[in-house]
Tab-separated table of C-alpha atoms and ligand atoms in Angstrom:
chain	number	residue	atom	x	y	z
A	465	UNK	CA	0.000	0.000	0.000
A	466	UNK	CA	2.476	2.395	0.387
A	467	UNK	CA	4.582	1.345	-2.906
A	468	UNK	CA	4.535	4.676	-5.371
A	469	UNK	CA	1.934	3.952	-8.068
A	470	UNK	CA	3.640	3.252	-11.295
A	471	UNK	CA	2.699	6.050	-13.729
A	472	UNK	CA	1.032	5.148	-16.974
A	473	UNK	CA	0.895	7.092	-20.239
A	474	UNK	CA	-1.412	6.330	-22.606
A	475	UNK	CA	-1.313	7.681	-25.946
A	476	UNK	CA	-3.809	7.074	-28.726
A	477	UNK	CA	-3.321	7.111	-32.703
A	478	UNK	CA	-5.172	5.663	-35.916
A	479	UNK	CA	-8.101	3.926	-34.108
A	480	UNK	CA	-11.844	3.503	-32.723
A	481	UNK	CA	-11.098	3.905	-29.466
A	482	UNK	CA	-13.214	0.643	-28.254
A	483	UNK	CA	-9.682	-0.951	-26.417
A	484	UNK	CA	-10.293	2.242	-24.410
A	485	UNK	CA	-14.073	1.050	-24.048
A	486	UNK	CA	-13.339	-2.507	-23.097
A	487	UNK	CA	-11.049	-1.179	-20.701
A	488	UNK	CA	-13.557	0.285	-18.961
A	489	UNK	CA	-15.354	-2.693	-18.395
A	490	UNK	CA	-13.210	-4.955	-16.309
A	491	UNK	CA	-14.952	-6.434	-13.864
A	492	UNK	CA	-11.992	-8.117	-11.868
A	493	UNK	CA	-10.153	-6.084	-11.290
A	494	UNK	CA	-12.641	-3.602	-11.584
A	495	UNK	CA	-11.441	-0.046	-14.436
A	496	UNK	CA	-11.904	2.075	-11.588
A	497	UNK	CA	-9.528	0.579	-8.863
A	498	UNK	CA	-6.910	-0.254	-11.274
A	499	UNK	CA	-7.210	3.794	-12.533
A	500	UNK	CA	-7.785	5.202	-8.791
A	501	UNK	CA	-5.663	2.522	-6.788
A	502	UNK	CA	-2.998	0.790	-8.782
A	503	UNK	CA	-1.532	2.578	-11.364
A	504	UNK	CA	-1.274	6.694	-11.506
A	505	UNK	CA	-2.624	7.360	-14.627
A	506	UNK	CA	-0.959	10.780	-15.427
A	507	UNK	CA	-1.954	10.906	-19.326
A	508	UNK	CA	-4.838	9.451	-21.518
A	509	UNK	CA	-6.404	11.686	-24.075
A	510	UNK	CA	-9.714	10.083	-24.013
A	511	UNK	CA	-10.310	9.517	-19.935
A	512	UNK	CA	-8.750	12.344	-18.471
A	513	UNK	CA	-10.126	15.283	-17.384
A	514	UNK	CA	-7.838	17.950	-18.858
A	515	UNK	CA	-8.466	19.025	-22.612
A	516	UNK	CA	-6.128	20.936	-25.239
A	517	UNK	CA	-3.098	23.074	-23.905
A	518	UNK	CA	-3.723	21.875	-20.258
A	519	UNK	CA	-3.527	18.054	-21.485
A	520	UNK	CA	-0.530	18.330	-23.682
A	521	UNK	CA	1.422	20.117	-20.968
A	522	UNK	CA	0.301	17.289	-18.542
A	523	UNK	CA	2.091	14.921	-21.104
A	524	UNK	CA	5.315	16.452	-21.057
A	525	UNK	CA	5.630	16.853	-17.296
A	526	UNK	CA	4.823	13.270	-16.936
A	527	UNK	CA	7.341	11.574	-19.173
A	528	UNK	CA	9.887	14.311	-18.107
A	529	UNK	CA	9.120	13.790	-14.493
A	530	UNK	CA	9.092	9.306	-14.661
A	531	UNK	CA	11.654	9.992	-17.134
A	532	UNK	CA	12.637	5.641	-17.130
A	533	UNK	CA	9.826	4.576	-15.058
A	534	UNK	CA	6.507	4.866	-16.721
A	535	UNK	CA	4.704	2.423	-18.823
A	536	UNK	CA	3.618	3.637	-22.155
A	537	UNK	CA	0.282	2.256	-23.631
A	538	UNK	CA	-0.604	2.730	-26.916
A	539	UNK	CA	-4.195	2.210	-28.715
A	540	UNK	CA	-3.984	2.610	-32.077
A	541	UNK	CA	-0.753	3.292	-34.530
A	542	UNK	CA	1.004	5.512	-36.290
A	543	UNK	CA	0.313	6.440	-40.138
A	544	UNK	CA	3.936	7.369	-41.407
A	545	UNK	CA	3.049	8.244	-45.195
A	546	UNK	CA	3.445	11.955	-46.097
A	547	UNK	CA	5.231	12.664	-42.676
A	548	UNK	CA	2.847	11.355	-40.665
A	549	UNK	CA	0.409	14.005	-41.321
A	550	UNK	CA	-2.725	11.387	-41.320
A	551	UNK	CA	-3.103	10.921	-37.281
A	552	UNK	CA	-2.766	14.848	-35.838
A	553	UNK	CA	-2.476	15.077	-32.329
A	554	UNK	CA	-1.811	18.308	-30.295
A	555	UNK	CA	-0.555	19.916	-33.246
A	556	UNK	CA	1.680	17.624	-34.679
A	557	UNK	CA	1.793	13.718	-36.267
A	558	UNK	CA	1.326	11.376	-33.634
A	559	UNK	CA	4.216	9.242	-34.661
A	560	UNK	CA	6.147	12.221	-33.545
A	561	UNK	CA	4.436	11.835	-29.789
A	562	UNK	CA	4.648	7.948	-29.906
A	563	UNK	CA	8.354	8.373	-30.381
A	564	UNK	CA	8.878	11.608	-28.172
A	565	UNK	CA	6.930	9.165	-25.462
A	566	UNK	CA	8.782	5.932	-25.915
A	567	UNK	CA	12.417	7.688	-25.177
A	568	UNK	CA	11.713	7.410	-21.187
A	569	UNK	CA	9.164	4.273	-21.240
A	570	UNK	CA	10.670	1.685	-18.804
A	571	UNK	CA	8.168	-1.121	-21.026
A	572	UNK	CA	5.448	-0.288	-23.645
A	573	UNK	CA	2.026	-2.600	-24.282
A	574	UNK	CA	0.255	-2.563	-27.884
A	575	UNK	CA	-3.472	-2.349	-27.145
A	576	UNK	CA	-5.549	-4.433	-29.465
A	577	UNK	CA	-5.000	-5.493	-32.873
A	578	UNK	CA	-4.210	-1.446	-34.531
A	579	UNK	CA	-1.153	-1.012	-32.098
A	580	UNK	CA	-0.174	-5.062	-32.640
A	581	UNK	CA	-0.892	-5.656	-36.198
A	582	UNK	CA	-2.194	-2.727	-37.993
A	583	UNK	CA	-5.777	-3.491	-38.096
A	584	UNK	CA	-8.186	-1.955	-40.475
A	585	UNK	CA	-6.619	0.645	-41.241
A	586	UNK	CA	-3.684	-1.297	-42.216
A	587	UNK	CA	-5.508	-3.706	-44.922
A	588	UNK	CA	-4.629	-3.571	-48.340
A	589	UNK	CA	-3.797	-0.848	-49.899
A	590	UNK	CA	-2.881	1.142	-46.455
A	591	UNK	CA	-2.669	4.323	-48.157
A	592	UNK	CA	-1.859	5.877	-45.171
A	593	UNK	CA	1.091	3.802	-44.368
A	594	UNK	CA	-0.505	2.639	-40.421
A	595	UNK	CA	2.220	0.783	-39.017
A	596	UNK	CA	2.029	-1.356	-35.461
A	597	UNK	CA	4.482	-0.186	-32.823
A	598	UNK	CA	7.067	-2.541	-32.879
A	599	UNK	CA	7.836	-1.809	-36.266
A	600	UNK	CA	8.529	1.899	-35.486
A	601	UNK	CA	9.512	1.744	-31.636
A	602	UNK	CA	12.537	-0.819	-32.011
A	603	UNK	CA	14.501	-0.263	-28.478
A	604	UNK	CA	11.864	-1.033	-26.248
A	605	UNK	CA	10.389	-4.067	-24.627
A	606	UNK	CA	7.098	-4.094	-25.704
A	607	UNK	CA	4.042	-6.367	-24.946
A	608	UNK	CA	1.351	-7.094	-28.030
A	609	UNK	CA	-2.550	-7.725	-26.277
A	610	UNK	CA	-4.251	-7.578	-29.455
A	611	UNK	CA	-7.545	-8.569	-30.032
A	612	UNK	CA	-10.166	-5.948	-31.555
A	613	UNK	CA	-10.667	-5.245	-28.972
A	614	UNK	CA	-8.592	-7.254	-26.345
A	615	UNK	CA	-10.433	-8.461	-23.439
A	616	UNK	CA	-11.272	-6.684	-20.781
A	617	UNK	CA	-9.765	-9.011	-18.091
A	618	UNK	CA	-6.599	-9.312	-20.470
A	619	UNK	CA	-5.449	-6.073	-20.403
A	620	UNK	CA	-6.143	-5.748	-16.675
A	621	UNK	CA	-4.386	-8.342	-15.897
A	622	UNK	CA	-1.323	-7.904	-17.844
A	623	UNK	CA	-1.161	-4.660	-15.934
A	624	UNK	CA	-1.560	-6.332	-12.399
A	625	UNK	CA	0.948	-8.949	-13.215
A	626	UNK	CA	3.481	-6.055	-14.341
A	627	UNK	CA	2.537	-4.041	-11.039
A	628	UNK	CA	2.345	-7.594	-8.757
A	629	UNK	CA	5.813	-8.996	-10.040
A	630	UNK	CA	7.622	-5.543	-11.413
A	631	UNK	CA	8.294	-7.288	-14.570
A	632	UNK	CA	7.447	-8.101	-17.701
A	633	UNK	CA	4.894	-11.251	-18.233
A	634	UNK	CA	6.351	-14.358	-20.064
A	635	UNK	CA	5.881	-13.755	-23.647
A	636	UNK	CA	5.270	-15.718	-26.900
A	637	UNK	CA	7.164	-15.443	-30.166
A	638	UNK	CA	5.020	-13.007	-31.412
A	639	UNK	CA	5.305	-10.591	-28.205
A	640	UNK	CA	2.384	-11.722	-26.509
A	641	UNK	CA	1.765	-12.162	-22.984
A	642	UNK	CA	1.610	-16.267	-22.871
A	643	UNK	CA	-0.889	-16.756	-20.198
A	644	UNK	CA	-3.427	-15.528	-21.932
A	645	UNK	CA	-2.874	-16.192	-25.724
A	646	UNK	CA	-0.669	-19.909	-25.553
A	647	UNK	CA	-3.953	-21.329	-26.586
A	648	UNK	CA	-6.223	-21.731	-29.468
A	649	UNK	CA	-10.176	-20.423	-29.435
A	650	UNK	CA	-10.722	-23.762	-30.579
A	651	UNK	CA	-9.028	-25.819	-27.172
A	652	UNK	CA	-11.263	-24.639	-25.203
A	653	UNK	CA	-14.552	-23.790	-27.601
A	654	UNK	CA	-17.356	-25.439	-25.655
A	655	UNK	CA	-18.695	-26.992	-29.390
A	656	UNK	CA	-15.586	-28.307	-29.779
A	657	UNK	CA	-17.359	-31.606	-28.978
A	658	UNK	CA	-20.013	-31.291	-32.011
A	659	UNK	CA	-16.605	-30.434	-34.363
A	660	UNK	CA	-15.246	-33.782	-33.403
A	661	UNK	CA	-18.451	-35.433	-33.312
A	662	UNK	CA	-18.835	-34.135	-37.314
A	663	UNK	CA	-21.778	-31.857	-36.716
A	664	UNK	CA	-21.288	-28.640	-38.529
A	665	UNK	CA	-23.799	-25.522	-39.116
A	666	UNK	CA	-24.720	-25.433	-42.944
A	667	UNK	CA	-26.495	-22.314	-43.057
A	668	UNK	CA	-27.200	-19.485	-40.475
A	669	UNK	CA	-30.001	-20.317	-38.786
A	670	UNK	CA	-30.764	-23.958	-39.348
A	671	UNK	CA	-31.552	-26.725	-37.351
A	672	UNK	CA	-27.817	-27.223	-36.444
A	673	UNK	CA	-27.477	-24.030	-35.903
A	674	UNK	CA	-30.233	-24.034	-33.193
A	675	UNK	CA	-28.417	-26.993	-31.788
A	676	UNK	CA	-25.777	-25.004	-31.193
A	677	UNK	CA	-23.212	-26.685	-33.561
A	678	UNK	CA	-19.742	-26.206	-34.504
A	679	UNK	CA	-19.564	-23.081	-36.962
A	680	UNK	CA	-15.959	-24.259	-38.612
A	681	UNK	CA	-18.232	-24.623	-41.785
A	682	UNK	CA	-19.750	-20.695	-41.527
A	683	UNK	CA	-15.893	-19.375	-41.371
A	684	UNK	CA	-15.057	-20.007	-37.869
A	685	UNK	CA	-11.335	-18.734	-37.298
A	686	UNK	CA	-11.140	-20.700	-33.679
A	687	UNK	CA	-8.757	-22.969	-35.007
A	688	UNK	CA	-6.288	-20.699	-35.935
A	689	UNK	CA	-6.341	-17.814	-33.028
A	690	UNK	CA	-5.181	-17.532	-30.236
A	691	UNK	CA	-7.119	-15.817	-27.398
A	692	UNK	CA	-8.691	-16.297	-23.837
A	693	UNK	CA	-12.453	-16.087	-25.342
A	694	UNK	CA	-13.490	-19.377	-24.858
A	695	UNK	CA	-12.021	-19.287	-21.292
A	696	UNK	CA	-11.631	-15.862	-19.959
A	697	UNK	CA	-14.816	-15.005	-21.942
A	698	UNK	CA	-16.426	-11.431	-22.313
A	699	UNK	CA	-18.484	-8.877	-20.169
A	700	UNK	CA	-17.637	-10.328	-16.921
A	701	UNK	CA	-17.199	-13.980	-18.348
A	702	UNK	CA	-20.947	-13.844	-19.395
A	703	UNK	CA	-20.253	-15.188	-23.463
A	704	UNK	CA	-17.858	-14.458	-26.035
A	705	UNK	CA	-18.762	-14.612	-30.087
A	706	UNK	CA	-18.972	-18.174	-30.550
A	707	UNK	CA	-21.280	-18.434	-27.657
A	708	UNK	CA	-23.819	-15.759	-29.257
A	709	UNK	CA	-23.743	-17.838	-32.435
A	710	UNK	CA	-21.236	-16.461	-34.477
A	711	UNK	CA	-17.959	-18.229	-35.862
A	712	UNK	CA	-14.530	-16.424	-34.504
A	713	UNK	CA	-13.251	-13.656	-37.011
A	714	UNK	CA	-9.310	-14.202	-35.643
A	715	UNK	CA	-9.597	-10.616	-34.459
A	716	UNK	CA	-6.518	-11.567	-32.608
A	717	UNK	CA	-4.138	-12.664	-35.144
A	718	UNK	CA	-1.866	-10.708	-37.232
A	719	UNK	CA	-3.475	-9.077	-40.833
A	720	UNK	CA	-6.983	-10.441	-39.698
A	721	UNK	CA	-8.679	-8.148	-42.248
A	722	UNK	CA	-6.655	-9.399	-45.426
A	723	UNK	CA	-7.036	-12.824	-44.463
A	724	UNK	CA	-10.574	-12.736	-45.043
A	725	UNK	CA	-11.650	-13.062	-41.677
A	726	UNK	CA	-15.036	-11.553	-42.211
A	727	UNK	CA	-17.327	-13.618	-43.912
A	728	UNK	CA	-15.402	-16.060	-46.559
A	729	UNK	CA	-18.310	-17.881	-46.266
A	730	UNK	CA	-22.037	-16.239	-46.371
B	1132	LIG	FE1	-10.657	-0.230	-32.077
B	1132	LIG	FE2	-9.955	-2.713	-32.671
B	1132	LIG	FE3	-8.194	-0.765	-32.901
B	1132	LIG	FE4	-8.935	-1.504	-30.480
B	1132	LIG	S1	-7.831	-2.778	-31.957
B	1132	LIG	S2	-8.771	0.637	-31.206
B	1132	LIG	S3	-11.085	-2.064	-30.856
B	1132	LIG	S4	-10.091	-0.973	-34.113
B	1133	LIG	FE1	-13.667	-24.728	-33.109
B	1133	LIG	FE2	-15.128	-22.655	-33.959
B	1133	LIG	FE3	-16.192	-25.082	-33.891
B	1133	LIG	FE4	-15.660	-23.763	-31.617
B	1133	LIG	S1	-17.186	-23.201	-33.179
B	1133	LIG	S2	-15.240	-25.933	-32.060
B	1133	LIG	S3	-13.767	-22.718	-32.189
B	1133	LIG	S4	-14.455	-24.411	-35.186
B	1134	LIG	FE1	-11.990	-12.023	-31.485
B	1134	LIG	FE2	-12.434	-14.573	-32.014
B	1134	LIG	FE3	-12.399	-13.735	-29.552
B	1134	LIG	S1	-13.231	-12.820	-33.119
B	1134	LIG	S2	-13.237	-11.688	-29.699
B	1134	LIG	S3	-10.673	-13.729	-30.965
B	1134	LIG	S4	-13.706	-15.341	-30.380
């Protein structure tokens, strides 16, 4: 209780701000004691109070003040074509902050699949050039939680391990934290017995469908992504997509939107 709260600054670029909104809606740990109890978070464009001037001045004191010490979150990533000048923030590009902010970061986590991957606004032909993190911030440790959004419970807890254990979590190949993406939608799917038992939905809405079926045939990514949704689950561990009747779109795996995640199969 009396250990110094580990500043946070979190910066937003190209994205919808939902990681923000799922955020919000941790239910253990509850958003509100990991804002007002655990971590001291000094800069975040879309929760705090301050606005314009008095925000951007808040930023600078912060990562001059934890200068080594704070943890920078990013949601969303940086467009680099024509200098950046796609993603404005506080006057200037934003891969200008992102950089400026990552100088004194002691570790930096990727929210959700734009700061990971590139998401949407990455697809083919990315005329704007939206590039993940890791491929512009290269001297960093830096933690991937994508998903579009990530879980709720994920990116609270990869924030309470960090602030439990002072260190990094174990990651995968791919930079993610391993606890909670070392297995496969598809392990854990609860109609993962009606996959191995054959018995597929043909069409939205039939019979099998109403049985609750495996939706591998309907386009079901679970077998390729890896996620806590069929474990952790979603709003409180009340459901998650597959449980509300609707195949996996591999929201959590790299270039999910030129894959063809959405709907190969209507
Ligand atoms: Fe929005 Fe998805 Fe990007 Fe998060 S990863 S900011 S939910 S588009
Ligand atoms: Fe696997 Fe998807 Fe079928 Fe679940 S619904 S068993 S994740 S293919
Ligand atoms: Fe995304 Fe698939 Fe989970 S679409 S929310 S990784 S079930």
């Amino acid at each position: 209780e009396t250990k110094p709260r580990t500043p946070v600054v979190w910066v937003h670029g190209l994205e919808c701000t939902c990681c923000s909104e799922s955020f919000i809606r941790s239910a253990h740990p509850l958003a509100k004691d990991v804002v007002l109890s655990m971590i001291s978070l000094d800069y975040d464009d879309t929760l705090m109070a301050a606005a314009g001037h008095a925000a951007e001045a808040a930023f600078e004191e912060t990562i001059a003040k934890y200068k080594g010490n704070y943890i920078l979150a990013v949601e969303g990533n940086p467009p680099l074509n024509e200098d950046g000048m796609f993603c404005i923030t506080g006057g200037k590009p934003f891969v200008e902050k992102l950089r400026h902010a990552a100088e004194g970061a002691k570790a930096i986590i990727s929210w959700g699949a734009c700061a990971s991957y590139g998401c949407v606004q990455a697809a083919a032909p990315n005329p704007t050039q939206a590039t993940p993190v890791h491929k512009v911030i290269t001297d960093k440790p830096i933690i991937k939680v994508p998903g579009c959004p990530p879980i709720a419970e994920v990116m609270t807890g990869v924030i309470t391990y960090m602030l439990t254990f002072d260190r990094m979590p174990e990651l995968d190949r791919q930079g993610r934290p391993a606890m909670f993406y070392s297995q496969r939608i598809h392990d854990k799917c609860y109609r993962r017995p009606h996959f191995d038992a054959g018995q597929f939905v043909e069409h939205w809405d039939d019979e099998n469908a109403r049985k609750g079926y495996c939706l591998y045939k309907m386009g079901c990514k679970g077998p390729t992504t890896y996620n806590a949704c069929s474990t952790v689950r979603w709003n409180g561990g009340v459901s998650f997509p597959i449980q509300s009747g609707h195949g996996c779109i591999g929201c959590s795996e790299d270039g999910f939107w030129d894959q063809g995640s959405f709907y190969d199969r209507l």
